[in-house]
Every structure is written in C-alpha cells, then in structure tokens.
Coordinates of C-alpha atoms in Angstrom, one line a residue:
X145 CA 222.0 46.1 13.3
X146 CA 224.3 48.0 15.8
X147 CA 221.9 51.0 16.0
X148 CA 218.4 49.7 15.2
X149 CA 215.6 52.2 13.8
X150 CA 213.0 54.0 16.1
X151 CA 210.3 51.4 15.4
X152 CA 212.7 48.4 16.3
X153 CA 213.9 50.0 19.2
X154 CA 210.3 50.7 20.3
X155 CA 209.0 47.3 19.9
X156 CA 212.0 46.0 21.6
X157 CA 211.3 48.2 24.8
X158 CA 207.8 47.2 24.7
X159 CA 208.7 43.5 24.5
X160 CA 211.1 43.8 27.4
X161 CA 208.5 45.6 29.6
X162 CA 205.7 43.1 28.5
X163 CA 207.7 39.9 28.0
X164 CA 204.4 37.9 27.8
X165 CA 203.4 39.5 24.7
X166 CA 206.1 37.8 22.9
X167 CA 205.6 34.4 21.0
X168 CA 206.2 31.5 23.3
X169 CA 209.0 30.4 20.7
X170 CA 210.6 33.7 21.1
X171 CA 210.5 33.8 25.0
X172 CA 211.8 30.1 25.1
X173 CA 214.8 31.1 22.9
X174 CA 217.8 29.6 24.5
X175 CA 220.2 31.8 26.2
X176 CA 223.2 29.2 26.2
X177 CA 224.2 26.6 23.8
X178 CA 223.3 24.1 26.7
X179 CA 219.7 25.1 26.4
X180 CA 219.6 24.5 22.6
X181 CA 217.5 21.6 21.8
X182 CA 219.0 18.8 19.6
X183 CA 222.1 19.4 17.4
X184 CA 224.2 17.4 19.7
X185 CA 226.7 16.7 16.7
X186 CA 227.4 20.4 16.5
X187 CA 227.7 21.4 19.9
X188 CA 230.5 19.2 21.2
X189 CA 233.5 20.5 22.9
X190 CA 235.9 22.1 20.4
X191 CA 233.3 22.4 17.8
X192 CA 233.2 25.6 15.7
X193 CA 230.1 27.0 17.4
X194 CA 231.4 26.2 20.7
X195 CA 234.7 28.1 19.8
X196 CA 232.8 31.2 18.3
X197 CA 230.9 31.5 21.4
X198 CA 234.2 31.3 23.5
X199 CA 235.5 34.0 21.5
X200 CA 238.4 31.9 19.8
X201 CA 241.2 34.3 18.6
X202 CA 244.7 34.1 17.3
X203 CA 246.1 32.3 14.1
X204 CA 243.5 29.5 14.4
X205 CA 240.6 31.8 14.8
X206 CA 237.0 30.5 14.2
X207 CA 236.1 30.3 10.5
X208 CA 232.9 31.7 9.1
X209 CA 230.0 29.3 9.3
X210 CA 226.8 28.2 6.8
X211 CA 224.2 27.0 8.9
X212 CA 222.0 24.5 6.8
X213 CA 218.8 22.9 7.9
X214 CA 215.0 22.6 7.8
X215 CA 213.0 25.4 9.4
X216 CA 212.7 25.0 13.0
X217 CA 216.2 23.4 13.7
X218 CA 217.6 26.2 15.6
X219 CA 219.6 28.3 12.9
X220 CA 218.4 31.7 14.3
X221 CA 218.6 30.4 17.7
X222 CA 222.3 29.7 17.5
X223 CA 222.8 33.1 16.0
X224 CA 220.8 34.5 19.0
X225 CA 223.1 32.7 21.7
X226 CA 226.3 33.7 19.8
X227 CA 225.1 37.2 19.9
X228 CA 224.8 37.1 23.6
X229 CA 228.2 35.8 24.0
X230 CA 230.4 37.5 21.8
X231 CA 232.4 40.6 23.0
X232 CA 232.7 42.1 19.5
X233 CA 230.1 43.7 17.3
X234 CA 227.0 41.3 16.6
X235 CA 225.3 42.7 13.4
X236 CA 222.2 40.9 12.1
X237 CA 220.8 41.2 8.6
X238 CA 218.2 39.3 6.6
X239 CA 218.8 38.6 2.9
X240 CA 214.7 39.2 2.6
X241 CA 215.2 42.9 3.3
X242 CA 218.9 43.6 2.9
X243 CA 220.9 44.5 -0.2
X244 CA 224.3 45.2 -1.4
X245 CA 224.2 48.6 0.0
X246 CA 223.5 47.3 3.7
X247 CA 226.1 44.5 3.3
X248 CA 228.6 47.3 2.4
X249 CA 227.8 49.6 5.2
X250 CA 228.3 46.5 7.6
X251 CA 231.6 45.6 6.1
X252 CA 232.9 49.3 6.3
X253 CA 231.8 49.4 9.9
X254 CA 233.7 46.2 10.7
X255 CA 236.8 47.5 9.2
X256 CA 236.7 50.6 11.1
X257 CA 236.2 48.9 14.2
X258 CA 238.9 46.8 13.9
X259 CA 241.3 49.6 12.9
X260 CA 240.2 51.9 15.8
X261 CA 239.2 49.6 18.7
X262 CA 240.2 46.1 17.5
X263 CA 236.8 44.9 18.0
X264 CA 235.7 42.1 15.7
X265 CA 232.4 41.9 13.9
X266 CA 230.2 38.7 13.8
X267 CA 227.4 39.1 10.9
X268 CA 224.5 36.9 10.8
X269 CA 223.1 37.0 7.6
X270 CA 219.5 35.1 7.5
X271 CA 218.2 33.5 4.4
X272 CA 221.4 33.9 2.7
X273 CA 220.1 31.8 -0.5
X274 CA 217.8 34.9 -1.3
X275 CA 221.0 36.7 -2.1
X276 CA 221.7 36.9 -5.7
X277 CA 225.2 36.0 -6.9
X278 CA 226.3 39.5 -7.1
X279 CA 225.1 40.2 -3.3
X280 CA 226.8 37.1 -2.4
X281 CA 230.1 38.2 -4.1
X282 CA 230.1 41.5 -2.1
X283 CA 230.7 39.3 1.2
X284 CA 233.8 37.7 -0.4
X285 CA 236.5 40.4 0.6
X286 CA 235.1 40.7 4.3
X287 CA 234.9 36.8 4.9
X288 CA 238.5 36.5 2.8
X289 CA 240.3 39.0 5.3
X290 CA 238.2 38.2 8.2
X291 CA 237.1 41.7 8.7
X292 CA 233.6 39.9 9.7
X293 CA 233.0 36.5 10.9
X294 CA 230.1 35.2 9.0
X295 CA 227.1 33.0 10.2
X296 CA 224.9 32.5 7.3
X297 CA 221.7 30.5 7.7
X298 CA 219.7 28.7 4.9
X299 CA 216.9 26.1 4.4
X300 CA 218.2 25.6 0.8
X301 CA 220.8 23.3 -0.1
X302 CA 224.0 25.5 0.0
X303 CA 225.5 23.8 -3.0
X304 CA 223.2 25.0 -5.2
X305 CA 222.1 28.2 -3.5
X306 CA 225.6 29.6 -2.0
X307 CA 228.3 30.5 -4.5
X308 CA 231.3 28.3 -4.5
X309 CA 233.8 31.0 -3.4
X310 CA 231.7 31.6 -0.4
X311 CA 231.5 28.1 0.4
X312 CA 235.2 27.3 0.4
X313 CA 235.7 30.1 2.7
X314 CA 233.2 29.1 5.2
X315 CA 232.4 25.9 7.3
X316 CA 229.2 23.9 6.3
X317 CA 227.3 22.8 9.3
X318 CA 224.4 20.7 8.6
X319 CA 221.4 20.8 11.2
X320 CA 219.3 18.0 11.6
X321 CA 215.4 17.9 12.4
X322 CA 214.8 17.3 16.1
X323 CA 214.2 14.0 17.3
X324 CA 210.7 13.2 19.1
X325 CA 212.5 13.0 22.2
X326 CA 214.1 16.6 21.8
X327 CA 210.6 18.1 20.9
X328 CA 209.3 16.3 24.0
X329 CA 211.9 17.9 26.1
X330 CA 211.2 21.4 24.6
X331 CA 207.5 21.2 25.4
X332 CA 208.2 20.1 29.0
X333 CA 210.6 22.9 29.7
X334 CA 208.1 25.5 28.0
X335 CA 205.2 24.3 30.1
X336 CA 207.1 24.5 33.4
X337 CA 209.6 27.3 32.8
X338 CA 209.0 30.9 34.0
X339 CA 209.6 32.4 30.5
X340 CA 207.0 30.1 29.1
X341 CA 203.8 28.9 30.6
X342 CA 205.0 28.9 34.1
X343 CA 203.0 25.8 35.2
X344 CA 199.8 27.7 34.4
X345 CA 198.6 24.4 32.6
X346 CA 199.6 20.8 32.7
X347 CA 200.3 18.8 29.4
X348 CA 198.5 15.4 29.4
X349 CA 200.4 12.8 27.6
X350 CA 197.9 12.5 24.8
X351 CA 198.2 16.0 24.1
X352 CA 202.2 15.8 24.2
X353 CA 202.2 13.0 21.7
X354 CA 199.9 14.9 19.4
X355 CA 202.0 17.9 19.5
X356 CA 205.3 15.9 19.0
X357 CA 203.6 14.3 15.9
X358 CA 202.6 17.6 14.6
X359 CA 205.8 19.2 14.9
X360 CA 207.6 17.0 12.7
X361 CA 210.9 18.0 14.3
X362 CA 210.5 21.7 13.8
X363 CA 211.0 23.4 17.2
X364 CA 209.3 26.6 16.3
X365 CA 206.3 24.5 15.2
X366 CA 206.2 22.7 18.6
X367 CA 206.0 25.9 20.7
X368 CA 203.6 27.4 18.4
X369 CA 201.1 24.9 18.6
X370 CA 201.6 24.3 22.4
X371 CA 200.8 28.2 22.7
X372 CA 197.6 27.7 20.8
X373 CA 196.5 24.7 22.7
X374 CA 197.5 26.2 25.9
X375 CA 195.5 29.5 25.2
X376 CA 192.4 27.3 24.3
X377 CA 192.6 25.5 27.6
X378 CA 193.1 28.5 29.8
X379 CA 190.2 30.2 27.9
X380 CA 187.9 27.1 29.1
X381 CA 189.4 27.4 32.5
X382 CA 190.9 23.8 32.1
X383 CA 193.9 23.1 34.3
X384 CA 195.2 20.4 31.8
X385 CA 195.9 20.5 28.0
X386 CA 193.9 17.8 26.9
X387 CA 194.0 15.8 23.3
X388 CA 190.5 17.3 22.5
X389 CA 191.5 20.7 23.3
X390 CA 194.6 20.5 21.4
X391 CA 193.0 19.0 18.3
X392 CA 190.4 21.8 18.3
X393 CA 193.1 24.7 18.7
X394 CA 195.6 23.3 16.2
X395 CA 193.2 21.9 13.5
X396 CA 195.7 19.9 11.5
X397 CA 199.5 19.8 10.8
X398 CA 201.1 22.3 8.4
X399 CA 202.8 20.4 5.9
X400 CA 206.6 21.3 5.8
X401 CA 206.9 21.7 2.0
X402 CA 208.7 24.6 0.1
X403 CA 207.5 24.4 -3.5
X404 CA 210.6 26.3 -4.3
X405 CA 213.0 24.6 -2.1
X406 CA 214.5 21.1 -1.1
X407 CA 211.3 19.8 0.2
X408 CA 209.9 20.1 -3.2
X409 CA 212.4 17.8 -4.7
X410 CA 212.8 15.5 -1.7
X411 CA 209.2 14.7 -1.7
X412 CA 209.0 14.4 -5.5
X413 CA 212.0 12.1 -5.5
X414 CA 210.3 10.1 -2.5
X415 CA 207.1 9.7 -4.7
X416 CA 208.9 8.2 -7.6
X417 CA 211.0 5.9 -5.7
X418 CA 208.0 4.6 -3.9
X419 CA 206.5 3.9 -7.6
X420 CA 209.4 2.3 -8.5
X421 CA 209.5 0.0 -5.3
X422 CA 206.1 -0.8 -5.9
X423 CA 204.8 0.5 -2.4
X424 CA 201.4 1.8 -3.2
X425 CA 201.0 3.1 0.5
X426 CA 204.1 5.2 0.7
X427 CA 203.3 6.5 -2.9
X428 CA 199.9 7.7 -1.7
X429 CA 201.5 9.4 1.6
X430 CA 203.8 11.5 -0.7
X431 CA 201.2 12.1 -3.2
X432 CA 199.1 13.4 -0.4
X433 CA 201.8 15.6 1.2
X434 CA 202.2 17.2 -2.3
X435 CA 198.6 17.9 -2.7
X436 CA 198.0 19.2 0.7
X437 CA 201.0 21.6 0.4
X438 CA 199.3 23.1 -2.6
X439 CA 201.9 21.6 -5.4
X440 CA 201.1 22.2 -8.9
X441 CA 199.1 19.3 -10.0
X442 CA 200.7 19.5 -13.3
X443 CA 203.9 19.1 -11.8
X444 CA 203.0 16.0 -10.2
X445 CA 201.5 14.5 -13.5
X446 CA 204.6 15.2 -15.3
X447 CA 206.4 13.2 -12.8
X448 CA 203.8 10.4 -13.2
X449 CA 204.7 10.3 -16.8
X450 CA 208.4 10.2 -16.7
X451 CA 207.9 7.2 -14.1
X452 CA 205.9 5.5 -16.5
X453 CA 208.3 5.1 -19.1
X454 CA 211.5 5.2 -16.8
X455 CA 210.4 2.7 -14.3
X456 CA 207.3 0.8 -15.8
X457 CA 208.0 1.0 -19.5
X458 CA 207.2 -2.2 -21.8
X459 CA 206.3 -4.3 -18.6
X460 CA 203.0 -2.6 -18.9
X461 CA 202.8 -0.5 -22.3
X462 CA 199.4 0.9 -21.3
X463 CA 201.1 2.7 -18.2
X464 CA 202.4 5.8 -20.2
X465 CA 198.8 6.0 -21.8
X466 CA 197.4 6.3 -18.1
X467 CA 199.9 8.8 -17.1
X468 CA 199.0 10.9 -20.1
X469 CA 195.3 10.8 -19.9
X470 CA 195.7 11.6 -16.0
X471 CA 197.8 14.8 -17.0
X472 CA 195.3 15.8 -19.7
X473 CA 192.5 15.1 -17.1
X474 CA 194.3 17.1 -14.3
X475 CA 194.7 20.2 -16.8
X476 CA 191.3 20.2 -17.7
X477 CA 189.7 19.9 -14.0
X478 CA 192.2 21.1 -11.5
X479 CA 192.0 20.6 -7.6
X480 CA 190.1 19.3 -5.7
X481 CA 188.9 16.5 -8.1
X482 CA 192.3 16.2 -9.7
X483 CA 193.4 14.4 -6.5
X484 CA 191.3 11.5 -7.4
X485 CA 192.7 11.2 -11.1
X486 CA 196.2 11.6 -9.7
X487 CA 195.7 8.7 -7.2
X488 CA 194.2 6.6 -9.9
X489 CA 197.4 7.1 -11.9
X490 CA 199.8 6.8 -9.1
X491 CA 198.3 3.4 -7.8
X492 CA 198.3 2.0 -11.3
X493 CA 202.0 3.0 -11.7
X494 CA 203.0 1.8 -8.3
X495 CA 201.2 -1.7 -8.8
X496 CA 202.3 -2.2 -12.5
X497 CA 205.4 -4.7 -13.2
X498 CA 208.4 -2.7 -13.6
X499 CA 211.3 -2.5 -16.1
X500 CA 213.7 0.2 -16.7
X501 CA 214.8 -1.4 -19.9
X502 CA 213.7 1.4 -22.3
X503 CA 215.4 4.2 -19.8
X504 CA 218.8 2.0 -19.9
X505 CA 218.8 1.3 -23.7
X506 CA 218.7 5.1 -24.8
X507 CA 221.4 6.0 -22.3
X508 CA 223.4 3.3 -23.4
X509 CA 222.7 4.4 -27.1
X510 CA 223.6 8.0 -26.3
X511 CA 226.7 7.3 -24.3
X512 CA 228.2 5.5 -27.5
X513 CA 227.1 8.5 -29.7
X514 CA 228.7 10.9 -27.2
X515 CA 232.1 8.9 -27.2
X516 CA 232.1 9.1 -31.1
X517 CA 230.8 5.7 -31.8
X518 CA 228.8 6.8 -34.8
X519 CA 230.4 6.5 -38.3
X520 CA 228.9 6.8 -41.6
X521 CA 225.4 5.3 -42.5
X522 CA 226.0 1.9 -44.4
X523 CA 225.7 2.8 -48.2
X524 CA 222.6 0.4 -48.9
X525 CA 220.5 2.4 -46.1
X526 CA 221.3 5.9 -47.7
X527 CA 218.8 8.3 -49.4
X528 CA 218.7 7.0 -53.2
X529 CA 215.9 9.3 -54.3
X530 CA 217.7 12.0 -55.9
X531 CA 219.7 12.2 -59.0
X532 CA 223.2 11.0 -58.9
X533 CA 222.6 8.9 -55.7
X534 CA 222.9 5.6 -57.6
X535 CA 226.1 6.6 -59.0
X536 CA 227.5 7.0 -55.3
X537 CA 226.2 3.6 -54.4
X538 CA 223.4 4.9 -52.2
X539 CA 220.7 2.1 -51.8
X540 CA 222.7 -0.4 -53.9
X541 CA 222.2 -3.9 -52.2
X542 CA 219.3 -2.9 -50.0
X543 CA 216.9 -5.8 -49.5
X544 CA 213.3 -4.7 -48.9
X545 CA 211.8 -6.7 -45.8
X546 CA 208.2 -6.5 -47.0
X547 CA 209.2 -8.7 -50.0
X548 CA 210.6 -11.5 -47.8
X549 CA 208.3 -14.3 -46.3
X550 CA 209.3 -13.5 -42.7
X551 CA 209.4 -9.7 -43.2
X552 CA 213.0 -9.4 -41.8
X553 CA 216.1 -8.9 -43.9
X554 CA 219.6 -10.4 -43.0
X555 CA 221.3 -7.2 -43.6
X556 CA 223.4 -4.6 -41.5
X557 CA 221.5 -1.6 -40.4
X558 CA 223.7 0.1 -37.6
X559 CA 227.1 1.8 -38.7
X560 CA 230.1 -0.4 -38.4
X561 CA 231.3 1.1 -35.0
X562 CA 228.2 0.1 -33.4
X563 CA 227.2 -3.2 -35.3
X564 CA 226.2 -5.8 -33.2
X565 CA 225.5 -3.6 -30.2
X566 CA 222.6 -4.6 -28.1
X567 CA 221.2 -1.5 -26.3
X568 CA 217.6 -3.0 -25.6
X569 CA 217.8 -5.7 -22.9
X570 CA 214.2 -6.6 -22.2
X571 CA 213.2 -8.1 -18.7
X572 CA 210.8 -10.8 -18.3
X573 CA 208.5 -8.7 -16.2
X574 CA 204.9 -8.4 -17.0
X575 CA 204.1 -7.6 -20.8
X576 CA 207.8 -7.0 -21.5
X577 CA 208.3 -10.9 -21.6
X578 CA 206.6 -10.8 -25.0
X579 CA 209.1 -8.2 -26.3
X580 CA 211.9 -10.2 -24.9
X581 CA 210.6 -13.0 -27.2
X582 CA 210.3 -10.8 -30.3
X583 CA 213.7 -9.0 -29.9
X584 CA 215.6 -12.5 -29.6
X585 CA 214.0 -13.6 -32.7
X586 CA 214.3 -10.6 -34.7
X587 CA 218.0 -10.0 -33.8
X588 CA 218.7 -14.0 -34.8
X589 CA 216.9 -13.2 -38.0
X590 CA 219.0 -9.9 -38.6
X591 CA 222.2 -12.0 -38.1
X592 CA 221.1 -14.4 -40.9
X593 CA 220.8 -17.2 -38.3
X594 CA 218.5 -20.2 -39.2
X595 CA 215.3 -20.5 -37.4
X596 CA 216.5 -23.5 -35.5
X597 CA 219.4 -21.5 -34.2
X598 CA 217.3 -18.9 -32.5
X599 CA 218.1 -18.7 -28.7
X600 CA 215.5 -20.4 -26.6
X601 CA 213.8 -22.3 -29.4
X602 CA 212.3 -25.6 -28.3
X603 CA 213.2 -28.8 -29.9
X604 CA 210.2 -28.5 -32.0
X605 CA 210.0 -26.4 -35.1
X606 CA 210.3 -22.8 -33.6
X607 CA 207.6 -20.4 -34.1
X608 CA 207.8 -16.8 -34.9
X609 CA 206.7 -14.7 -32.2
X610 CA 203.3 -12.7 -32.3
X611 CA 203.6 -9.0 -32.9
X612 CA 203.3 -7.0 -29.7
X613 CA 200.5 -4.6 -29.4
X614 CA 200.1 -1.7 -27.1
X615 CA 196.9 -3.3 -25.7
X616 CA 199.0 -6.7 -25.1
X617 CA 198.0 -8.5 -21.8
X618 CA 200.0 -7.2 -18.8
X619 CA 202.2 -10.2 -18.4
X620 CA 203.1 -13.6 -16.7
X621 CA 204.4 -12.2 -13.4
X622 CA 202.7 -10.6 -10.4
X623 CA 202.6 -6.7 -10.3
X624 CA 205.5 -5.4 -8.8
X625 CA 207.0 -8.7 -8.2
X626 CA 210.4 -7.6 -9.2
X627 CA 211.1 -4.0 -9.4
X628 CA 213.2 -2.5 -12.2

C-alpha cells in the first residue's frame, strides 16, 4: 500500500539496514526488465510490459494485464520492476489477505489522485484467483474507467478462475517456466553478484547441474536451494559448493503440484494419456509425482477405473475388475502401501491392449438421443403385462429368442429413427476380437440374413461364435500394439 503499517515499515527498515538477512531470492530480485530471467516473449520492445514501465500515456495507454504462469516464473518480480519505474502511485494487494473493503479503498484513493494531482495508480493484485466473483466484480469500474491500471497475477487458469468481464478488459500474458539455460544464468549471477553471495563460494558444475534439475524451471526454487547449499558449504568451511554438499542440504526436490490447481489436472491428464499410449514408464513417472505430492489415492484410483473402461474396454475385460479391486484395496489400506496397489493397476492398464469402442459407442448413442432421434418403442416390445395392453397391440408379434434354435430372433428392437444404427464398432485388439466376431454374427441374424450371408464367413459352413465371458483370453495381439 501507499502507507504501510508500523510492522511492515519496521520490517522494511530492518531489511534495508541488514540486506543480508533477506532471503537470496528477495535480494536478487531484478531491478529492471533487462535483469528478468526468461520471458523474452513478453519483454520485447513495444510489449505491454515495456510500455507500462515506460509510462505509456494518451489515447493508446497500456491496458490492464493479467500475468498467468506457474510459481517462480517472475509474476511478482515483474510487478516489483514496474513499481520501481512508474511515476504514479503503486499499490500492492494480495487476494489472500485483502477483501472488497481494501479494494474499494484503493479505488477511492485512485480516483482522488487522478482528480487532484493527475497521478495514475497501478494496482498489483497477487493471487487474484483467490478472489470470489463478487470481489472481482468490485474491480470492474476502476479497470473500465482506467482509474487504476491493474496488474493481476495468478497461477490458476484465468479462463476458469477470473470472471469474463475482467478478462475482456485486460491483456492476458502467459509466463512460461524458465529454461535450464535461464536458471543456470540466474544461479551464476546470484553466486557472483554483490546482492547475492558476492563470490563467497564457487559453484561446481555437478552442483549447478543438480540445482538446475531440482529447480524445474522455478526461479525462486533455484535461488532457495542455492542459498541452502551455500550455507551448508560455508558452515563446513568449503570454498566450493559440491554435489555432495548440495544433496545433503537440499535432500530432494519439492514436487511442483498444487492439488487444487492446474498441475493437479495436468499431471492427472498426463497419467491417463500415458496409459492410453501404452507407455508404462511415463505412466509410473506421473503416478510417482502424484503420490509424492500427497495426492488423494482415491482420486488416482478413480482415474484408473475410468481409464479401464474408456481406453482398455473390451480389449481386456478384466482391466475394469483390476481397477475396481485396486480402488477398494486403496480405500482399505491407504498410503504408503497403497502406492504398490496403484502401481500394479497402472502397469496392468498401460500394458493392456487398447480399445475405446465402448466409449465411442455410448457417446454416439447419446448424440442421437440428444438430437431427438428416439421415437416410440416398437409395439411388439412394449409392456404387455397389464390389463388392456393386448387391445393396444402391446407385445403382439414378439418372438421369444429362447424358443429359437440359435437364440436370436430376426425382429426390430430399436425405434424406427435409429433402426439399423451400429453404435458399437469393436476393434480387433486383444480380447475384443472375440466381441467383433459375436457382434458381426448377431447383427446378421437380427437382420434375418441366412448363415451363409454373414460377413466374414468362411467358404465352409459358418459356425456360431462362442459366447464371450469376462475371463476370455486377452487376445491375439501384443499388448499395446495398437492404441485405441
């Protein structure tokens, strides 16, 4: 805010007197846009951020912006650089602690500043996705009339977390995770810079590679782990940060995974797509990320059950049984042992033959129903058990399949609007090859075709296919040879 409270002022004064007490990530915060690591696509000449820092005015003044990206990509850093450059008022709020009252106070102050001094206000609102719809609505008049230039930051997908009116009044700028080269340059600058470690220690190549790997494109994580490793080296009186010291100081990588955010859905999506693609190693990688991040094992089990039907289906009829059994076991056992059960189920699904025929079949049937292709039930299939049903013609002409030698009656079952539609299109993958034979044979019988006319029949007298059981052999193809 313009006038920080006494505690904030005291903390800032102490930090200015003893800058070394501030975290390395804070001390190394860029002072200009040219010092910002990565995000070259957003920092070109003429870009909205460049114009905002330059103080663009007039009829084509800079619009409000929404900065969207993973943690550690520089959203707060960019706001800090802009705060140092703008000539007007710069106000910072966090949606974690601020509410409508604080937002209205900023807006009222902005209106007074414009009217009395002509000074414009830049409002940085961090974590905007934590604001409710009503709280976001309170920003609209100020943004609409440009009483404030809003810089909003979010780690969540703004198309889901930011209201449409605010999105339409702002420029959406997407920040990307830093590349390995960006992180490497950041580490080297922090080691040498007077605001950082001032060359107190050197960074070995092996330790640098390890820190880059642990950072995962997160600048803040890179500097935090560097600070921990440097502290451990200095305590031991070492002149260089070694790989061994780094591993001891850092322990292991903190998995970037927000159970309520984009990463939750992105990693879950990657898990399912890896299963669908029959890549068992990628499947285990994403499963491990979810487990390490503390994901609810019941959520993982539910996703596996869906995949068993959507992606494996009747190519391996036992896949759903495996997934359901895993879900039941996980509910009874929980972590850490549940990881073994989830691993077994995920491996089985990844290596199973694939078919999405069941998924496509129900969606095709639903699409026809939603388009009005329904129509009345054929009279011979209607309920004939109540008095008077016979006079209405219900059940008249119905042929009882069990009375026929083949157990198939050549009669119409579907309404006229969809009669002849073939929703289920089985593949020849795995065990579904048997279902393909059965459905081909039964459709021919239902049409009243003679046995010799059945598609795929051999020149010899065709034989009725064997009934398919849930325990049918898994099929003729290698697992995963053709992904559904």
